[in-house]
């Protein structure tokens, strides 16, 4: 189930989704009072051009509501632009972009959780009764199935969500460890556990 979703995301990166152009992703960039040094602007332009579509997918992983997701996406781009003032190239551009995007996404989730709902730990998700299998049959449509998977991912706590979203972006354990600060072994175990929980919850215990 997750492998199919991961494959579809990879295909979408090559076809349907196009990177966001720097001129449209960061509205505040048009304000000359906020412009930074040329190197900062160049780094942001490279990041937005190369990883704009990926940033959009990360934002979707943290926020399902379209309007809130647009705000989150704008905030990610703004914070990414700001972050390049202190970028020292000790990690790759890709790692930096994902680190900033996930940090902003996690902060957004924490704010929303305080306002509306409680997120679940992996232990809590394991104790939830399985869904009625008939619900899965009703969700046979591929888009609805993907939406259901995204909702399940949306119930995870920020760190677990960060790990599985990065995994779905085809990152290996070492890359995810660099972004999250976890050890590669811990990342691998966490991915395995999350995949099993999501598969069981998705299929309703069949």
CSV table of C-alpha atoms in Angstrom, one decimal, residues 85-163:
chain,number,residue,atom,x,y,z
A,85,UNK,CA,21.1,34.1,5.3
A,86,UNK,CA,22.8,31.6,7.6
A,87,UNK,CA,23.3,28.7,5.2
A,88,UNK,CA,26.9,27.5,5.6
A,89,UNK,CA,26.8,24.5,3.2
A,90,UNK,CA,27.7,22.0,5.9
A,91,UNK,CA,24.8,19.9,4.6
A,92,UNK,CA,23.4,19.5,1.1
A,93,UNK,CA,20.9,22.0,-0.3
A,94,UNK,CA,18.3,19.2,-0.4
A,95,UNK,CA,18.8,18.4,3.3
A,96,UNK,CA,18.5,22.1,4.2
A,97,UNK,CA,15.3,22.5,2.2
A,98,UNK,CA,13.6,19.5,3.8
A,99,UNK,CA,14.9,20.4,7.3
A,100,UNK,CA,13.4,23.9,7.0
A,101,UNK,CA,10.1,22.7,5.4
A,102,UNK,CA,9.6,20.0,8.0
A,103,UNK,CA,10.4,22.3,10.9
A,104,UNK,CA,7.8,24.8,9.7
A,105,UNK,CA,5.3,22.1,9.0
A,106,UNK,CA,5.8,20.6,12.5
A,107,UNK,CA,5.4,24.0,14.1
A,108,UNK,CA,2.2,24.5,12.2
A,109,UNK,CA,0.8,21.1,13.4
A,110,UNK,CA,1.7,21.9,17.0
A,111,UNK,CA,-0.2,25.2,16.8
A,112,UNK,CA,-3.2,23.5,15.2
A,113,UNK,CA,-3.2,20.7,17.7
A,114,UNK,CA,-3.4,23.3,20.6
A,115,UNK,CA,-6.4,24.8,18.9
A,116,UNK,CA,-8.4,21.9,17.7
A,117,UNK,CA,-7.3,18.3,18.2
A,118,UNK,CA,-4.9,15.8,19.8
A,119,UNK,CA,-2.4,13.9,17.7
A,120,UNK,CA,-1.7,10.3,18.3
A,121,UNK,CA,1.5,8.5,19.3
A,122,UNK,CA,2.4,5.2,17.6
A,123,UNK,CA,1.4,3.4,20.8
A,124,UNK,CA,-2.0,5.1,20.7
A,125,UNK,CA,-2.5,4.3,17.1
A,126,UNK,CA,-1.8,0.6,17.7
A,127,UNK,CA,-4.6,0.5,20.3
A,128,UNK,CA,-7.3,2.0,18.1
A,129,UNK,CA,-9.8,-0.7,17.0
A,130,UNK,CA,-9.4,-1.6,13.3
A,131,UNK,CA,-11.8,0.0,10.8
A,132,UNK,CA,-14.8,-2.0,9.5
A,133,UNK,CA,-13.6,-3.8,6.3
A,134,UNK,CA,-16.7,-2.6,4.5
A,135,UNK,CA,-15.3,1.0,4.9
A,136,UNK,CA,-12.3,-0.1,2.9
A,137,UNK,CA,-14.6,-1.5,0.1
A,138,UNK,CA,-16.4,1.8,0.0
A,139,UNK,CA,-13.0,3.5,-0.5
A,140,UNK,CA,-12.1,1.5,-3.6
A,141,UNK,CA,-11.6,4.6,-5.6
A,142,UNK,CA,-7.9,5.3,-5.9
A,143,UNK,CA,-8.2,9.0,-5.0
A,144,UNK,CA,-10.3,8.3,-1.9
A,145,UNK,CA,-7.8,5.6,-0.9
A,146,UNK,CA,-4.9,8.1,-1.1
A,147,UNK,CA,-6.9,10.7,0.8
A,148,UNK,CA,-7.5,8.1,3.5
A,149,UNK,CA,-3.8,7.3,3.7
A,150,UNK,CA,-3.0,11.0,4.0
A,151,UNK,CA,-5.6,11.4,6.8
A,152,UNK,CA,-3.9,8.5,8.7
A,153,UNK,CA,-0.5,10.1,8.2
A,154,UNK,CA,-2.1,13.3,9.5
A,155,UNK,CA,-2.9,11.6,12.8
A,156,UNK,CA,0.8,11.0,13.5
A,157,UNK,CA,2.8,13.2,15.7
A,158,UNK,CA,5.1,15.7,14.0
A,159,UNK,CA,8.3,13.6,14.2
A,160,UNK,CA,6.7,10.4,13.0
A,161,UNK,CA,5.0,12.4,10.2
A,162,UNK,CA,8.3,13.9,9.3
A,163,UNK,CA,9.9,10.5,9.0
